[in-house]
Short mmCIF file of C-alpha atoms in Angstrom, two decimals:
data_model
loop_
_atom_site.label_atom_id
_atom_site.label_comp_id
_atom_site.label_asym_id
_atom_site.label_seq_id
_atom_site.Cartn_x
_atom_site.Cartn_y
_atom_site.Cartn_z
CA MET G 277 99.16 102.73 98.43
CA LEU G 278 98.70 105.64 100.79
CA ALA G 279 94.97 105.71 100.12
CA GLU G 280 94.71 101.97 100.81
CA THR G 281 96.60 102.30 104.09
CA PHE G 282 94.32 105.17 105.11
CA PHE G 283 91.23 103.15 104.16
CA ILE G 284 92.36 100.16 106.22
CA ALA G 285 93.19 102.34 109.23
CA ALA G 286 89.90 104.28 109.11
CA GLY G 287 87.86 101.15 108.42
CA LEU G 288 89.43 99.18 111.26
CA LEU G 289 88.95 102.12 113.62
CA ALA G 290 85.30 102.40 112.55
CA VAL G 291 84.65 98.69 113.18
CA ILE G 292 86.42 98.81 116.57
CA ALA G 293 84.41 101.89 117.52
CA ALA G 294 81.17 100.20 116.41
CA LEU G 295 81.96 97.17 118.58
CA GLY G 296 82.80 99.53 121.43
CA MET G 297 79.43 101.23 120.99
CA LEU G 298 77.75 97.83 121.01
CA VAL G 299 79.30 96.57 124.26
CA SER G 300 79.84 99.68 126.40
CA ARG G 301 77.56 99.87 129.43
CA SER G 302 77.13 103.59 129.75
CA PRO G 303 75.14 105.51 127.09
CA VAL G 304 77.65 108.39 127.20
CA ARG G 305 80.46 106.04 126.17
CA SER G 306 78.29 104.68 123.37
CA ALA G 307 77.70 108.22 122.13
CA LEU G 308 81.45 109.01 122.18
CA TRP G 309 82.21 105.80 120.25
CA LEU G 310 79.53 106.80 117.74
CA ILE G 311 81.20 110.19 117.24
CA LEU G 312 84.44 108.34 116.43
CA ILE G 313 82.55 106.21 113.87
CA MET G 314 81.14 109.35 112.24
CA LEU G 315 84.60 110.89 111.95
CA CYS G 316 86.02 107.68 110.43
CA VAL G 317 83.17 107.57 107.89
CA ALA G 318 83.87 111.21 107.03
CA GLY G 319 87.49 110.22 106.36
CA LEU G 320 86.27 107.44 104.09
CA TYR G 321 84.16 109.98 102.18
CA MET G 322 87.39 111.93 101.64
CA THR G 323 89.01 108.86 100.08
CA LEU G 324 86.02 108.76 97.71
CA SER G 325 86.69 112.46 96.94
CA ALA G 326 83.28 113.50 98.26
CA GLU G 327 84.61 116.46 100.21
CA PHE G 328 81.35 118.36 100.62
CA ILE G 329 79.51 115.36 102.05
CA ALA G 330 82.46 114.67 104.37
CA VAL G 331 82.24 118.19 105.79
CA VAL G 332 78.44 117.92 106.12
CA GLN G 333 78.93 114.58 107.89
CA VAL G 334 81.22 116.14 110.50
CA LEU G 335 79.06 119.25 110.93
CA VAL G 336 75.62 117.64 111.06
CA TYR G 337 76.25 114.12 112.36
CA ALA G 338 79.30 114.43 114.60
CA GLY G 339 78.32 117.97 115.53
CA ALA G 340 74.59 118.59 115.77
CA ILE G 341 73.02 115.14 116.09
CA MET G 342 75.52 113.76 118.59
CA VAL G 343 75.33 116.90 120.72
CA LEU G 344 71.57 116.38 120.79
CA PHE G 345 72.11 112.77 121.92
CA LEU G 346 74.58 113.77 124.64
CA PHE G 347 72.25 116.57 125.76
CA VAL G 348 69.33 114.17 126.16
CA ILE G 349 71.53 111.65 128.04
CA MET G 350 72.60 114.45 130.37
CA LEU G 351 68.99 115.64 130.76
CA LEU G 352 67.73 112.19 131.73
CA ASN G 353 70.71 111.54 134.03
CA LEU G 354 71.05 108.01 132.68
CA GLY G 355 74.23 107.16 134.54
CA ALA G 356 72.16 106.89 137.68
CA LEU G 357 69.89 104.23 136.24
CA PRO G 358 70.50 100.57 137.00
CA ASN G 359 72.01 99.19 133.82
CA LEU G 360 71.70 95.47 134.04
CA GLU G 361 72.20 93.66 130.77
CA ARG G 362 70.83 90.15 130.78
CA VAL G 363 72.05 87.40 128.48
CA ASP G 364 68.90 85.70 127.33
CA PHE G 365 67.04 84.24 124.38
CA LYS G 366 66.54 87.65 122.78
CA LYS G 367 70.28 88.26 122.59
CA GLY G 368 70.96 84.88 121.03
CA VAL G 369 68.35 85.55 118.35
CA GLY G 370 69.82 89.01 117.80
CA PHE G 371 73.33 87.65 117.37
CA VAL G 372 72.17 84.97 114.91
CA LEU G 373 70.14 87.50 112.88
CA GLY G 374 72.99 89.99 112.70
CA THR G 375 75.45 87.30 111.62
CA VAL G 376 73.05 86.04 108.95
CA ILE G 377 72.59 89.55 107.54
CA LEU G 378 76.36 90.09 107.50
CA ALA G 379 76.93 86.72 105.79
CA GLN G 380 74.35 87.55 103.12
CA LEU G 381 75.81 90.98 102.37
CA VAL G 382 79.40 89.73 102.22
CA TYR G 383 78.33 86.77 100.07
CA ILE G 384 76.61 89.06 97.56
CA THR G 385 79.63 91.38 97.47
CA ALA G 386 82.13 88.54 97.09
CA THR G 387 80.29 86.61 94.40
CA ALA G 388 79.57 89.53 92.06
CA SER G 389 81.09 87.89 88.99
CA GLU G 390 81.49 90.84 86.66
CA PRO G 391 82.82 94.20 87.88
CA LEU G 392 79.92 95.90 89.62
CA VAL G 393 80.44 99.20 87.81
CA THR G 394 82.75 100.49 85.14
CA ALA G 395 84.96 103.11 86.72
CA SER G 396 85.52 105.74 84.07
CA PHE G 397 85.20 109.19 85.55
CA ASP G 398 87.19 112.06 86.91
CA PRO G 399 86.88 111.90 90.70
CA ALA G 400 87.97 115.50 91.13
CA GLU G 401 84.94 116.65 89.13
CA THR G 402 82.25 115.18 91.38
CA GLY G 403 82.10 115.91 95.05
CA SER G 404 82.84 119.62 95.09
CA ALA G 405 80.28 121.97 96.62
CA LEU G 406 79.85 123.67 93.24
CA LYS G 407 78.78 120.50 91.42
CA ILE G 408 76.41 119.46 94.21
CA ALA G 409 74.88 122.94 94.41
CA GLU G 410 74.29 123.00 90.65
CA GLU G 411 72.29 119.77 90.85
CA LEU G 412 70.62 120.60 94.15
CA PHE G 413 69.22 123.96 93.07
CA THR G 414 68.15 122.96 89.57
CA ARG G 415 67.08 119.36 89.20
CA TYR G 416 66.42 118.68 92.87
CA ALA G 417 65.06 122.10 93.85
CA LEU G 418 61.61 120.76 94.82
CA PRO G 419 62.92 117.96 97.10
CA PHE G 420 65.25 120.53 98.65
CA GLU G 421 62.30 122.77 99.56
CA ILE G 422 60.32 119.80 100.85
CA ILE G 423 63.27 118.85 103.10
CA GLY G 424 63.10 122.36 104.55
CA ILE G 425 59.41 121.92 105.38
CA LEU G 426 60.12 118.47 106.83
CA LEU G 427 62.78 119.86 109.17
CA LEU G 428 60.39 122.61 110.33
CA VAL G 429 57.62 120.08 111.00
CA ALA G 430 60.05 117.78 112.81
CA THR G 431 61.25 120.62 115.03
CA VAL G 432 57.71 121.65 115.96
CA GLY G 433 56.75 118.01 116.49
CA ALA G 434 59.77 117.37 118.70
CA VAL G 435 58.94 120.37 120.89
CA MET G 436 55.30 119.31 121.17
CA LEU G 437 56.24 115.70 121.99
CA ALA G 438 58.85 116.64 124.59
CA LYS G 439 56.61 119.06 126.51
CA ARG G 440 53.55 116.81 126.38
CA THR G 441 52.38 115.34 129.66
CA PHE G 442 50.51 112.07 129.78
CA GLU G 443 47.71 111.27 132.14
CA MET L 251 90.12 104.92 92.23
CA GLU L 252 92.90 102.88 93.82
CA ILE L 253 90.65 101.34 96.47
CA PRO L 254 88.31 98.70 95.01
CA LEU L 255 84.56 99.15 95.41
CA THR L 256 84.30 95.77 97.15
CA TRP L 257 86.21 97.09 100.17
CA TYR L 258 83.70 99.87 100.71
CA LEU L 259 80.77 97.49 100.33
CA THR L 260 82.25 94.98 102.79
CA LEU L 261 83.04 97.62 105.41
CA SER L 262 79.55 99.04 104.99
CA ALA L 263 78.06 95.55 105.44
CA VAL L 264 80.04 95.03 108.67
CA LEU L 265 78.95 98.40 110.08
CA PHE L 266 75.31 97.76 109.12
CA SER L 267 75.34 94.34 110.80
CA ILE L 268 76.80 95.80 113.99
CA GLY L 269 73.98 98.37 113.89
CA VAL L 270 71.39 95.59 113.53
CA MET L 271 72.93 93.75 116.48
CA GLY L 272 72.86 96.97 118.49
CA VAL L 273 69.12 97.34 117.88
CA LEU L 274 68.50 93.70 118.82
CA PHE L 275 70.96 93.45 121.76
CA ARG L 276 70.62 96.61 123.73
CA SER L 277 67.65 97.47 125.88
CA ASN L 278 68.44 101.17 126.27
CA LEU L 279 66.23 103.31 124.00
CA ILE L 280 68.93 105.90 123.36
CA VAL L 281 71.51 103.28 122.37
CA ILE L 282 68.94 101.77 120.00
CA LEU L 283 68.53 105.18 118.34
CA MET L 284 72.31 105.44 118.06
CA SER L 285 72.45 102.03 116.38
CA ILE L 286 69.90 103.26 113.85
CA GLU L 287 72.17 106.23 113.12
CA LEU L 288 75.05 103.78 112.62
CA MET L 289 72.98 101.82 110.09
CA LEU L 290 72.13 105.05 108.24
CA ASN L 291 75.86 105.84 108.10
CA ALA L 292 76.64 102.43 106.62
CA VAL L 293 73.99 102.90 103.94
CA ASN L 294 75.32 106.39 103.16
CA LEU L 295 78.79 104.94 102.67
CA THR L 296 77.39 102.43 100.17
CA LEU L 297 75.50 105.16 98.31
CA ILE L 298 78.53 107.42 97.98
CA ALA L 299 80.83 104.54 96.98
CA PHE L 300 78.45 103.41 94.21
CA GLY L 301 77.80 106.99 93.11
CA GLN L 302 81.47 107.88 92.87
CA PHE L 303 82.38 104.67 91.07
CA MET L 304 79.65 105.31 88.52
CA GLY L 305 80.65 108.95 88.12
CA ASP L 306 77.13 110.01 89.09
CA ILE L 307 76.50 112.87 91.49
CA THR L 308 72.97 111.70 92.36
CA GLY L 309 74.38 109.41 95.05
CA GLN L 310 75.76 112.39 96.93
CA ILE L 311 72.50 114.33 96.56
CA LEU L 312 70.67 111.33 98.01
CA VAL L 313 73.10 111.14 100.93
CA PHE L 314 72.54 114.85 101.54
CA PHE L 315 68.79 114.21 101.83
CA VAL L 316 69.38 111.15 104.03
CA ILE L 317 71.47 113.24 106.44
CA SER L 318 68.69 115.88 106.60
CA VAL L 319 66.04 113.26 107.30
CA ALA L 320 68.33 111.64 109.89
CA ALA L 321 68.55 114.96 111.72
CA ALA L 322 64.75 115.20 111.78
CA GLU L 323 64.52 111.56 112.87
CA ALA L 324 66.97 112.08 115.73
CA ALA L 325 65.06 115.14 116.96
CA VAL L 326 61.68 113.36 116.95
CA GLY L 327 63.12 110.11 118.32
CA LEU L 328 64.82 111.83 121.24
CA ALA L 329 61.63 113.80 121.94
CA ILE L 330 59.80 110.46 122.14
CA VAL L 331 62.50 109.18 124.52
CA ILE L 332 62.01 112.24 126.74
CA ALA L 333 58.22 111.83 126.68
CA THR L 334 58.60 108.13 127.56
CA PHE L 335 61.00 108.92 130.38
CA ARG L 336 58.64 111.53 131.84
CA ASN L 337 55.82 109.03 131.66
CA LYS L 338 57.49 105.80 132.78
CA LEU L 339 60.72 107.01 134.47
CA THR L 340 62.75 104.51 132.46
CA VAL L 341 64.35 104.16 129.04
CA ASP L 342 64.61 100.37 129.19
CA VAL L 343 62.55 98.82 126.39
CA ASN L 344 61.85 95.74 128.52
CA ASP L 345 60.03 97.89 131.07
CA ILE L 346 57.95 99.85 128.57
CA LYS L 347 54.77 97.90 128.00
CA LEU L 348 52.40 100.46 126.55
CA PHE L 349 50.30 97.95 124.61
CA ARG L 350 50.66 94.95 126.91
CA HIS L 351 47.96 94.54 129.53
#
């Protein structure tokens, strides 16, 4: 019962924050709403007993990535820009498309006749840093190294892109 | 698991759809990037929910990789935003017409 109450609270807060991100005029407010979404999703990971991923979510997403976003917003001084949002054909199409995608996903979820998966496991076993590290450094050691190279290349590429001047 | 899997999937669907609407609605490049991050979060939630309900740890490994790639994506995307702003002095996608002559 407690877990369900927590799920409903975190889920509702996440949806409200997502709508707030969608409608707020200033990019800084959108970024702050997004941080709230990340924290709610981290709480939902805790209800799934995925503690390690929840901590990584807070550290990397709510910490590093959102600080990067806020830093770029500050750098570009976006509050000073004229922020006129027009209601036009594009927005109508966007609303219809988003609603259709939502309807499809909910329909698929609701009409799954048999139970989607058979839940027979010990949730305390999965989700600890020990279990993830065992898999990550044995079976997935090569992808792990490749991710390291990818992050290095992305960092160098980001620096090169940001300092590049066009004609 | 006291909470049914369907709840996680429905919440994830709602968050993903709001992310799609954010990409289609907003004209600010940075807010579009944020909406993409929101969609990645929704997909991560689905992956972890399925993985935990199947008792398989691969879902969490996959989410770990998705978070790493999302960090790289945010860095490169924001660098592109900065380059665009230096070039065009705007981050409004309606005013950026690189290929339209």
